[in-house]
Coordinates of C-alpha atoms and ligand atoms in Angstrom, one line a residue:
M1 CA -17.3 13.5 1.7
Q2 CA -20.3 11.7 3.2
N3 CA -20.1 8.3 1.3
M4 CA -16.6 7.4 0.5
L5 CA -15.8 4.4 -1.7
I6 CA -12.5 2.8 -0.6
T7 CA -11.2 0.1 -3.0
G8 CA -8.8 -2.5 -1.8
G9 CA -9.5 -1.7 1.9
C10 CA -8.7 -5.2 3.1
G11 CA -5.1 -5.0 1.9
F12 CA -2.2 -3.6 3.8
I13 CA -2.4 0.2 3.3
G14 CA -6.2 0.2 2.7
A15 CA -6.9 -1.5 6.0
N16 CA -4.6 0.9 7.9
F17 CA -6.2 3.9 6.1
I18 CA -9.8 2.8 7.1
R19 CA -8.7 2.3 10.7
Y20 CA -7.0 5.7 10.6
L21 CA -10.1 7.5 9.1
L22 CA -12.5 6.0 11.5
T23 CA -10.5 6.0 14.7
E24 CA -8.1 8.9 14.5
S25 CA -9.1 11.4 11.8
D26 CA -11.9 14.1 11.6
F27 CA -13.7 12.1 8.8
K28 CA -17.4 12.0 9.7
G29 CA -19.0 10.1 6.9
R30 CA -19.5 6.5 5.9
I31 CA -17.0 4.2 4.2
V32 CA -18.0 1.6 1.5
N33 CA -15.0 -0.8 1.2
V34 CA -15.0 -2.7 -2.1
D35 CA -12.4 -5.5 -2.2
K36 CA -12.2 -8.7 -4.3
L37 CA -10.3 -10.5 -1.5
T38 CA -7.4 -11.8 -3.5
Y39 CA -4.6 -13.6 -1.7
A40 CA -3.6 -10.1 -0.4
G41 CA -7.0 -9.1 1.0
N42 CA -8.0 -10.2 4.4
P43 CA -11.2 -9.0 6.1
E44 CA -9.8 -10.1 9.4
N45 CA -7.6 -6.9 9.2
L46 CA -10.8 -4.9 9.9
A47 CA -12.8 -7.4 12.0
D48 CA -13.0 -5.0 15.0
I49 CA -13.8 -2.0 12.8
E50 CA -16.8 -4.0 11.3
N51 CA -18.1 -4.4 14.8
D52 CA -17.3 -1.0 16.3
F53 CA -18.5 1.1 13.3
E54 CA -21.6 -0.8 12.2
N55 CA -23.3 2.4 11.0
R56 CA -20.3 3.9 9.3
Y57 CA -18.6 1.0 7.6
V58 CA -19.9 -1.3 4.9
F59 CA -17.9 -4.1 3.3
I60 CA -18.7 -5.4 -0.2
K61 CA -16.8 -8.3 -1.7
D62 CA -16.5 -7.3 -5.4
D63 CA -14.1 -6.9 -8.3
I64 CA -13.3 -3.5 -9.7
C65 CA -12.9 -5.2 -13.1
D66 CA -16.7 -5.6 -13.1
G67 CA -17.8 -2.3 -14.5
I68 CA -21.6 -3.0 -14.1
R69 CA -21.2 -3.8 -10.5
M70 CA -19.1 -0.6 -9.9
N71 CA -21.9 1.5 -11.4
E72 CA -24.4 -0.2 -9.2
I73 CA -22.3 0.4 -6.1
F74 CA -21.9 4.1 -7.0
E75 CA -25.6 4.5 -7.4
N76 CA -26.8 2.3 -4.4
Y77 CA -24.5 4.0 -1.9
A78 CA -24.6 7.5 -3.3
I79 CA -20.8 7.6 -3.6
D80 CA -19.4 11.1 -3.5
S81 CA -15.7 10.5 -3.0
I82 CA -13.3 7.7 -3.9
C83 CA -9.9 6.6 -2.5
H84 CA -8.6 4.0 -4.8
F85 CA -6.1 1.5 -3.4
A86 CA -7.2 -1.8 -5.1
A87 CA -4.3 -3.2 -7.1
E88 CA -2.1 -6.1 -7.7
S89 CA 0.9 -4.7 -5.8
H90 CA 3.8 -7.2 -5.7
V91 CA 6.6 -6.6 -8.3
D92 CA 7.8 -10.3 -8.2
R93 CA 4.4 -11.6 -9.0
S94 CA 4.0 -9.1 -11.9
I95 CA 7.2 -10.6 -13.4
V96 CA 5.9 -14.2 -13.3
Q97 CA 2.2 -13.5 -14.1
P98 CA 1.4 -10.0 -15.4
D99 CA -2.2 -10.6 -16.5
A100 CA -4.0 -9.7 -13.3
F101 CA -1.9 -6.5 -13.0
I102 CA -3.1 -5.3 -16.4
Q103 CA -6.7 -6.2 -15.6
T104 CA -7.0 -4.8 -12.0
N105 CA -4.6 -1.9 -12.2
I106 CA -5.6 -0.6 -15.6
V107 CA -9.0 -1.9 -16.5
G108 CA -10.2 -1.8 -12.9
T109 CA -9.1 1.9 -12.6
F110 CA -10.9 2.7 -15.9
N111 CA -14.1 1.1 -14.6
L112 CA -14.0 3.3 -11.5
L113 CA -13.3 6.4 -13.6
E114 CA -16.2 5.6 -15.8
A115 CA -18.6 5.1 -12.9
A116 CA -17.4 8.4 -11.4
R117 CA -17.8 10.2 -14.7
S118 CA -21.4 9.0 -15.1
R119 CA -22.3 10.8 -11.9
Q120 CA -19.6 13.5 -11.9
S121 CA -21.8 16.3 -10.5
Q122 CA -21.9 14.3 -7.2
I123 CA -18.2 13.5 -7.0
T124 CA -16.1 15.8 -4.9
R125 CA -12.8 13.9 -5.0
F126 CA -11.3 10.8 -6.7
H127 CA -8.0 10.1 -5.1
H128 CA -5.7 7.6 -6.7
I129 CA -3.0 5.8 -4.7
S130 CA 0.1 5.3 -6.9
T131 CA 3.8 4.5 -6.5
D132 CA 7.2 6.1 -6.9
E133 CA 8.0 3.1 -9.1
V134 CA 6.4 4.8 -12.1
Y135 CA 9.5 7.1 -12.3
G136 CA 11.9 4.2 -12.9
S137 CA 15.3 3.9 -11.2
L138 CA 17.7 6.5 -9.9
G139 CA 21.5 6.4 -9.9
Q140 CA 23.4 7.5 -6.8
E141 CA 22.3 11.1 -7.0
G142 CA 18.9 12.9 -7.4
Y143 CA 15.3 12.5 -6.3
F144 CA 12.0 11.9 -7.9
T145 CA 9.8 15.0 -8.2
E146 CA 6.3 15.3 -9.5
T147 CA 7.7 16.4 -12.9
T148 CA 10.2 13.5 -13.3
P149 CA 9.4 11.7 -16.6
Y150 CA 7.7 8.3 -16.2
K151 CA 10.0 5.3 -17.0
P152 CA 8.4 2.2 -15.4
N153 CA 10.5 -1.0 -15.5
S154 CA 8.3 -3.8 -14.3
P155 CA 4.9 -5.0 -15.4
Y156 CA 3.6 -3.7 -12.0
S157 CA 5.0 -0.2 -12.4
A158 CA 3.9 0.0 -16.0
S159 CA 0.4 -0.9 -15.1
K160 CA 0.4 1.7 -12.3
A161 CA 1.8 4.3 -14.7
S162 CA -1.1 3.5 -17.1
S163 CA -3.6 4.0 -14.4
D164 CA -2.0 7.4 -13.5
H165 CA -2.2 8.5 -17.1
L166 CA -5.9 7.5 -17.2
M167 CA -6.5 9.6 -14.0
R168 CA -4.8 12.6 -15.7
A169 CA -6.8 12.1 -18.9
Y170 CA -10.1 12.1 -17.0
Y171 CA -9.1 15.4 -15.3
K172 CA -8.0 17.1 -18.5
T173 CA -10.8 15.8 -20.7
Y174 CA -13.8 15.6 -18.4
G175 CA -12.7 17.8 -15.5
L176 CA -13.1 14.9 -13.0
P177 CA -11.9 16.2 -9.6
M178 CA -9.0 13.9 -9.1
T179 CA -5.7 13.9 -7.2
I180 CA -2.8 11.4 -7.3
S181 CA -0.2 10.5 -4.7
N182 CA 3.0 8.6 -5.7
C183 CA 4.4 7.1 -2.6
S184 CA 7.6 5.2 -1.6
N185 CA 7.8 1.9 0.2
N186 CA 5.5 1.5 3.1
Y187 CA 6.0 -0.8 6.2
G188 CA 4.0 -1.5 9.3
P189 CA 1.2 -3.8 10.6
Y190 CA -0.9 -6.0 8.3
Q191 CA 1.6 -6.1 5.4
F192 CA 1.4 -9.4 3.6
P193 CA 4.5 -11.4 4.3
E194 CA 5.7 -11.6 0.7
K195 CA 7.2 -8.1 0.9
L196 CA 10.8 -7.5 2.2
I197 CA 10.2 -6.3 5.8
P198 CA 7.5 -8.8 7.0
L199 CA 9.2 -11.7 5.1
M200 CA 12.5 -11.0 6.9
I201 CA 10.8 -10.6 10.3
L202 CA 8.9 -13.9 10.0
N203 CA 11.8 -15.9 8.5
G204 CA 14.2 -14.4 11.0
F205 CA 11.9 -15.3 13.9
E206 CA 11.5 -18.8 12.6
G207 CA 15.2 -19.2 11.8
T208 CA 14.8 -19.8 8.1
S209 CA 16.8 -18.4 5.2
L210 CA 16.7 -14.6 4.6
P211 CA 16.9 -14.2 0.8
V212 CA 18.5 -10.9 -0.3
Y213 CA 18.3 -10.2 -4.0
G214 CA 21.6 -9.4 -5.9
D215 CA 24.2 -7.6 -3.8
G216 CA 21.6 -6.2 -1.3
R217 CA 22.6 -2.6 -2.1
N218 CA 19.4 -1.5 -3.8
V219 CA 17.9 1.5 -2.0
R220 CA 14.3 2.2 -1.1
D221 CA 12.8 5.2 0.8
W222 CA 10.8 3.7 3.7
L223 CA 7.7 5.3 5.1
Y224 CA 5.7 4.1 8.1
V225 CA 2.2 3.3 6.9
T226 CA 0.4 5.6 9.3
D227 CA 2.4 8.6 7.9
H228 CA 1.2 7.6 4.5
C229 CA -2.4 7.4 5.7
K230 CA -2.1 11.0 7.1
A231 CA -0.7 12.2 3.8
I232 CA -3.6 10.7 1.8
W233 CA -6.2 12.2 4.1
T234 CA -4.5 15.6 3.9
I235 CA -4.4 15.5 0.1
M236 CA -8.0 14.3 -0.1
K237 CA -9.1 17.3 2.1
H238 CA -6.8 20.0 1.0
G239 CA -5.0 18.9 -2.2
K240 CA -5.7 20.9 -5.3
T241 CA -7.8 19.2 -8.0
G242 CA -5.7 17.8 -10.9
E243 CA -2.5 17.8 -8.8
V244 CA 0.0 15.1 -8.2
Y245 CA 1.8 14.8 -4.8
N246 CA 4.9 12.7 -4.0
V247 CA 5.0 11.1 -0.6
G248 CA 8.2 9.8 1.0
G249 CA 9.9 9.0 4.3
D250 CA 13.1 10.9 3.8
N251 CA 14.6 7.6 4.8
E252 CA 16.8 6.0 2.2
M253 CA 18.2 2.6 3.1
E254 CA 20.0 -0.3 1.4
N255 CA 18.1 -3.6 1.7
I256 CA 21.0 -5.3 3.4
T257 CA 21.0 -2.6 6.2
I258 CA 17.3 -3.2 6.9
V259 CA 17.7 -7.0 7.0
E260 CA 20.7 -6.7 9.4
M261 CA 18.7 -4.3 11.6
I262 CA 15.8 -6.8 11.7
C263 CA 18.2 -9.6 12.6
D264 CA 19.8 -7.6 15.4
I265 CA 16.4 -6.5 16.9
L266 CA 15.1 -10.1 16.8
D267 CA 18.3 -11.3 18.5
E268 CA 17.9 -8.7 21.2
I269 CA 14.2 -9.4 21.8
N270 CA 14.7 -13.2 21.8
K271 CA 18.0 -13.6 23.6
L272 CA 17.7 -17.3 24.3
S273 CA 16.9 -18.3 20.7
D274 CA 18.9 -21.0 19.0
H275 CA 18.7 -18.9 15.8
R276 CA 21.1 -16.2 17.0
P277 CA 23.0 -14.6 15.5
R278 CA 20.4 -14.2 12.8
R279 CA 22.7 -12.4 10.4
E280 CA 24.0 -15.9 9.6
L281 CA 20.6 -16.7 8.0
I282 CA 21.2 -14.0 5.3
T283 CA 21.5 -15.6 1.8
F284 CA 22.3 -13.6 -1.3
V285 CA 20.1 -15.0 -4.1
K286 CA 19.6 -14.4 -7.8
D287 CA 18.6 -10.8 -8.5
R288 CA 15.1 -9.7 -9.5
P289 CA 14.9 -9.1 -13.3
G290 CA 14.9 -5.4 -14.1
H291 CA 15.5 -4.7 -10.4
D292 CA 15.4 -0.9 -9.9
R293 CA 18.5 0.3 -8.1
R294 CA 17.4 3.3 -6.1
Y295 CA 14.2 5.2 -5.3
A296 CA 14.3 8.5 -3.5
I297 CA 11.4 10.9 -3.1
D298 CA 11.4 14.7 -3.0
F299 CA 8.2 15.5 -1.1
T300 CA 8.8 19.3 -0.9
K301 CA 5.5 20.0 -2.6
L302 CA 3.4 18.2 -0.1
N303 CA 5.3 19.7 2.7
R304 CA 5.2 23.3 1.4
E305 CA 1.7 23.3 0.1
L306 CA -0.1 21.1 2.6
D307 CA 2.3 21.1 5.6
W308 CA 2.7 17.3 5.7
T309 CA 5.9 15.7 7.0
P310 CA 6.6 12.1 8.0
E311 CA 6.5 11.7 11.8
A312 CA 7.7 8.2 12.6
S313 CA 11.5 7.5 12.8
F314 CA 12.6 4.3 11.1
E315 CA 14.2 3.1 14.4
T316 CA 10.8 3.3 16.2
G317 CA 8.7 2.2 13.3
I318 CA 10.7 -0.9 12.6
R319 CA 10.7 -1.9 16.2
D320 CA 6.9 -1.4 16.5
T321 CA 6.4 -3.4 13.3
I322 CA 8.5 -6.3 14.5
E323 CA 6.7 -6.3 17.9
W324 CA 3.3 -6.2 16.0
Y325 CA 4.2 -9.4 14.0
L326 CA 5.5 -11.2 17.1
A327 CA 2.4 -10.2 19.1
N328 CA 0.0 -11.3 16.3
R329 CA 1.1 -14.8 15.8
K330 CA -2.4 -16.1 15.1
W331 CA -2.9 -13.6 12.3
V332 CA 0.5 -14.6 10.9
E333 CA -0.3 -18.3 11.1
R334 CA -3.6 -17.9 9.4
V335 CA -2.1 -15.8 6.6
K336 CA 0.9 -18.1 6.1
S337 CA -1.1 -21.3 6.2
G338 CA -3.8 -19.9 3.9
E339 CA -6.4 -20.6 6.6
Y340 CA -7.8 -17.0 6.2
Q341 CA -8.8 -18.0 2.6
D342 CA -10.9 -20.9 3.9
W343 CA -12.6 -18.4 6.3
I344 CA -13.3 -16.0 3.4
K345 CA -14.8 -18.8 1.3
A346 CA -17.1 -19.8 4.2
H347 CA -18.3 -16.2 4.8
Y348 CA -18.5 -14.5 1.5
Ligands
LIG1 P1 -2.0 -5.1 -1.0 O1 -1.6 -6.0 -2.1 O2 -1.7 -5.3 0.4 O3 -3.6 -4.9 -1.1 C1 -4.3 -4.8 -2.3 C2 -5.8 -4.9 -2.0 O4 -6.5 -4.8 -3.3 C3 -6.2 -6.3 -1.5 O5 -7.1 -6.2 -0.4 C4 -6.8 -7.0 -2.7 O6 -7.8 -8.0 -2.3 C5 -7.5 -5.8 -3.4 N1 -7.7 -6.1 -4.8 C6 -6.8 -6.6 -5.7 N2 -7.4 -6.8 -6.9 C7 -8.7 -6.3 -6.8 C8 -9.8 -6.2 -7.7 N3 -9.7 -6.6 -8.9 N4 -11.0 -5.7 -7.2 C9 -11.1 -5.3 -5.9 N5 -10.1 -5.4 -5.0 C10 -8.9 -5.9 -5.4 O7 -1.5 -3.7 -1.5 P2 -1.0 -2.4 -0.6 O8 0.5 -2.6 -0.4 O9 -1.9 -2.2 0.5 O10 -1.1 -1.3 -1.8 C11 -2.3 -0.5 -1.9 C12 -2.1 0.5 -3.0 O11 -1.0 1.3 -2.7 C13 -1.8 -0.1 -4.4 O12 -2.4 0.6 -5.4 C14 -0.3 0.0 -4.5 O13 0.1 0.1 -5.9 C15 0.0 1.3 -3.8 N6 1.3 1.5 -3.2 C16 1.8 0.6 -2.3 C17 3.0 0.8 -1.7 C18 3.6 -0.2 -0.7 O14 4.7 0.0 -0.3 N7 2.9 -1.2 -0.3 C19 3.7 2.0 -1.9 C20 3.1 3.0 -2.8 C21 1.9 2.7 -3.4
LIG2 O1 8.2 1.9 -4.0 C1 6.8 1.6 -3.7 C2 6.6 0.1 -4.0 O2 7.2 -0.6 -2.9 C3 5.1 -0.2 -4.1 O3 4.6 0.4 -5.2 C4 4.9 -1.7 -4.2 O4 3.5 -2.1 -4.2 C5 5.6 -2.4 -3.1 O5 5.5 -3.8 -3.2 C6 7.0 -2.0 -3.0 O6 7.8 -2.5 -4.1 P1 9.3 -3.1 -3.9 O7 9.5 -4.0 -5.0 O8 10.2 -2.0 -3.6 O9 9.0 -3.9 -2.5 P2 9.5 -5.4 -2.0 O10 9.2 -5.4 -0.5 O11 9.1 -6.5 -2.9 O12 11.1 -5.3 -2.1 C7 11.8 -4.3 -1.5 C8 13.3 -4.4 -1.9 O13 13.8 -5.7 -1.3 C9 13.5 -4.6 -3.3 O14 14.8 -4.0 -3.7 C10 13.6 -6.1 -3.6 C11 14.3 -6.6 -2.3 N1 13.9 -7.9 -1.8 C12 12.5 -8.2 -1.8 C13 12.1 -9.5 -1.4 C14 10.6 -9.8 -1.3 C15 14.8 -8.8 -1.4 O15 16.0 -8.6 -1.5 N2 14.4 -10.1 -1.0 C16 13.1 -10.4 -1.0 O16 12.8 -11.6 -0.6

């Protein structure tokens, strides 16, 4: 893997992955990061990387929905491996405006697959980043395994399910050397503050309302983003072509428990704040339509075959994440005010 195309590298997980590959892993090649810079993409997430790894990191502002440009990029940069993160990723947005999810998540993935197929002899690995949401919702018992039937419930998860099916079809039909990982909820630095954890951290810090959907008893399996990055790199290096791997944190939690934990940690860090006790900011609001009740991942396959296991405990990970958001107020202010978008317009 000498010339790796990473799509969506300016988003939350993509930026953490590029940082991990270049600063911590044994990856020796060059990264070509293609990102459209939607509201969720912020090149500031990698500003230091752009400086420190001038010879091994290239950023291209482009749209994976543009098939001609994707072909050119594959040719111009002699792409031999792909790690595909680019997507519209927020379930609530997919409910209000599904169009972009269909375009980017389905058509965009198709364009990348076609570009890879047209130079297939040079492609060693096409890894697709997917989600546990393709499996639908669990009751109180059971876990998602790699053979759980797909039952997506939101436009977001349906579009990700479609992209997974395309990946599989290109392996079965054309022999494209692909792998897929279906991962549970990530948290950590650089997550856009529309998602549960960063939203609650920032609202809690500022003393504004903490909107919990429904009864707050929906369950997600939370994984620290660096653990996800390690899983992806392990699969890219050692995963078997054509295989799917579930990735999870072995850390099921109800939303309300997480929100209360964040409140308590913020109170403890900020003992003199007028916003204490922050639990009083919690407001139960109308539920998300089609809200999946419970996700829980069985990652036995990844553990048994590739020896991966999550390392960060939630107690440590959530504290580090809260501290990161409090220490990076400038990043937060630029993202919340939309100032980062002005910077993007001026530079790209
Ligand atoms: P994100 O929304 O933070 O980032 C998505 C990135 O993709 C952004 O940088 C955005 O600019 C870029 N992008 C969007 N449309 C594009 C297009 N048409 N062309 C090029 N770039 C485009 O998302 P994330 O949370 O980092 O998720 C990354 C991937 O991981 C997604 O595929 C998502 O489905 C999957 N995933 C996320 C989680 C999670 O908890 N966040 C869990 C499992 C899987
Ligand atoms: O499971 C993996 C998925 O996790 C990824 O595929 C998605 O890209 C990612 O966004 C995430 O989806 P969720 O819908 O689970 O994440 P979100 O942070 O939006 O919500 C987590 C839970 O918190 C969910 O049950 C809804 C609830 N919630 C969310 C928000 C934003 C609230 O109660 N209040 C909120 O304000």
